Amino acid sequence: DRRREALAAGSPIQPIIKDVGEIYSRLLDHRPVIQGEIRYFVKEFEEKRGLRELRVLENLKNTIFETNEHVLPKCEQAMHDNLNEAFKRLQAANDMIHRLQVREHEERKLQADKLMAREEKRIAHWEEFMKEQQNKQAEVDEEHRKAVERLKEQYSEMEKELAKYVSF
């Protein structure tokens, strides 16, 4: 760069280089403009939004403080009361269901006992019926045997009677 400047210092190109430098800084170098815009934005933000943001943060802090000091304890107490009430109701419902189950169990046991008693009674009745049938069968068999004996005697007598008449 120094050589170029030294060469250009005594030459007629120097005013052209100076003009090109000015054109470059005006058209392509935006740093001074951007810095001015940044300073303006920061100034506007701090003046206009700064107080509003501070008020919003203060309101938020007050809301959080009130929530922590007043609303949260009330909510905890209401939740505790409601949970205790719900627990008591659930316990009562559980006790009622337990009593119903015990009653149903006793009723089933009573039904089973009745069924067993009926079954035993039916079995006893059946055994009695079978004994009665065997006795009747024995009676019928005895009657049949006696009838067969009588018939044998009757036929044997008839044969004797016939034998008397056959000799004629």
C-alpha positions as a printed Julia matrix, in Angstrom:
168×3 Matrix{Float64}:
    0.0      0.0     0.0
    2.81     2.44    0.8
    4.46     1.84   -2.52
    1.24     2.5    -4.31
    0.68     5.68   -2.32
    4.24     6.79   -3.0
    3.78     6.12   -6.69
    0.38     7.72   -6.76
    1.43    10.78   -4.7
    3.2     12.44   -7.51
    0.94    11.23  -10.25
   -2.32    12.51  -11.7
   -4.08     9.36  -10.44
   -4.06    10.65   -6.9
   -7.31    12.66   -7.19
   -9.01     9.63   -8.81
   -7.89     7.36   -5.95
   -9.16     9.9    -3.46
  -12.54    10.06   -5.22
  -12.77     6.25   -5.36
  -12.02     6.1    -1.62
  -14.79     8.6    -0.9
  -17.26     6.75   -3.11
  -16.34     3.48   -1.36
  -16.8      4.95    2.1
  -20.16     6.53    1.15
  -21.62     3.54   -0.74
  -20.08     0.49    0.84
  -18.95     1.44    4.35
  -22.14     1.49    6.49
  -20.49     1.31    9.9
  -21.11     4.97   10.89
  -24.78     4.75    9.83
  -25.34     1.43   11.6
  -23.67     2.69   14.77
  -25.92     5.75   14.76
  -29.01     3.56   14.31
  -27.89     1.27   17.13
  -27.39     4.26   19.47
  -30.84     5.59   18.54
  -32.52     2.19   19.09
  -30.84     1.67   22.49
  -31.84     5.21   23.56
  -35.47     4.67   22.47
  -35.64     1.23   24.06
  -34.25     2.45   27.37
  -36.49     5.5    27.51
  -39.78     4.05   26.27
  -39.67     0.34   27.09
  -37.43     0.44   30.09
  -40.03     1.85   32.45
  -42.79    -0.31   30.98
  -40.69    -3.45   31.41
  -39.87    -2.36   34.96
  -43.6     -1.93   35.69
  -44.4     -5.33   34.17
  -41.69    -7.0    36.26
  -42.9     -5.2    39.4
  -46.5     -6.32   38.74
  -45.28    -9.85   38.12
  -43.32    -9.79   41.37
  -46.4     -8.56   43.28
  -48.59   -11.22   41.68
  -46.13   -13.96   42.58
  -45.81   -12.66   46.14
  -49.61   -12.55   46.59
  -49.95   -16.0    45.07
  -47.32   -17.42   47.41
  -48.66   -15.67   50.51
  -52.43   -15.93   50.04
  -53.65   -18.04   47.14
  -51.3    -21.0    47.56
  -52.11   -21.58   51.28
  -55.85   -21.32   50.51
  -55.48   -23.82   47.68
  -53.45   -26.16   49.88
  -56.05   -25.96   52.65
  -58.95   -26.51   50.23
  -57.12   -29.43   48.63
  -56.33   -30.91   52.05
  -59.96   -30.55   53.19
  -61.32   -31.99   49.96
  -58.84   -34.86   49.98
  -59.75   -35.67   53.59
  -63.45   -35.62   52.68
  -62.82   -37.78   49.61
  -60.74   -40.18   51.7
  -63.53   -40.47   54.28
  -66.08   -41.13   51.54
  -63.84   -43.73   49.93
  -63.31   -45.38   53.31
  -67.09   -45.46   53.92
  -67.65   -46.91   50.44
  -64.94   -49.47   51.06
  -66.56   -50.48   54.37
  -69.97   -50.79   52.69
  -68.52   -52.94   49.92
  -66.76   -55.1    52.5
  -70.03   -55.62   54.4
  -71.81   -56.46   51.14
  -69.11   -58.98   50.28
  -69.34   -60.59   53.72
  -73.13   -60.74   53.45
  -72.91   -62.2    49.95
  -70.33   -64.74   51.13
  -72.59   -65.77   54.02
  -75.56   -66.03   51.67
  -73.57   -68.18   49.25
  -72.43   -70.38   52.12
  -76.05   -70.7    53.31
  -77.13   -71.56   49.75
  -74.34   -74.14   49.5
  -75.33   -75.63   52.88
  -78.98   -75.82   51.78
  -77.95   -77.39   48.51
  -75.77   -79.91   50.33
  -78.61   -80.73   52.76
  -81.02   -81.22   49.85
  -78.45   -83.41   48.1
  -77.99   -85.53   51.24
  -81.75   -85.75   51.67
  -82.15   -86.77   48.02
  -79.41   -89.4    48.39
  -81.05   -90.75   51.56
  -84.45   -90.77   49.85
  -82.92   -92.57   46.86
  -81.29   -95.19   49.06
  -84.59   -95.71   50.89
  -86.37   -95.97   47.54
  -83.83   -98.55   46.31
  -84.19  -100.59   49.54
  -87.94  -100.44   49.16
  -87.64  -101.58   45.56
  -85.37  -104.44   46.61
  -87.86  -105.44   49.34
  -90.72  -105.31   46.83
  -88.62  -107.29   44.37
  -87.92  -109.86   47.08
  -91.66  -110.0    47.9
  -92.56  -110.38   44.23
  -89.85  -113.01   43.77
  -91.14  -114.85   46.88
  -94.73  -114.61   45.65
  -93.64  -115.85   42.26
  -91.74  -118.73   43.82
  -94.77  -119.64   45.94
  -97.02  -119.36   42.9
  -94.65  -121.58   40.93
  -94.65  -124.06   43.84
  -98.45  -124.04   44.0
  -98.68  -124.51   40.28
  -96.18  -127.35   40.45
  -98.21  -128.95   43.22
 -101.43  -128.34   41.32
 -100.0   -129.81   38.14
  -98.55  -132.7    39.99
 -101.95  -133.36   41.59
 -103.6   -133.04   38.24
 -101.13  -135.51   36.83
 -101.94  -137.88   39.66
 -105.63  -137.4    39.02
 -105.09  -137.98   35.36
 -103.02  -140.98   36.09
 -106.0   -142.48   37.93
 -108.2   -141.98   34.92
 -105.72  -143.22   32.41
 -105.75  -146.66   33.88
 -109.4   -147.16   32.82
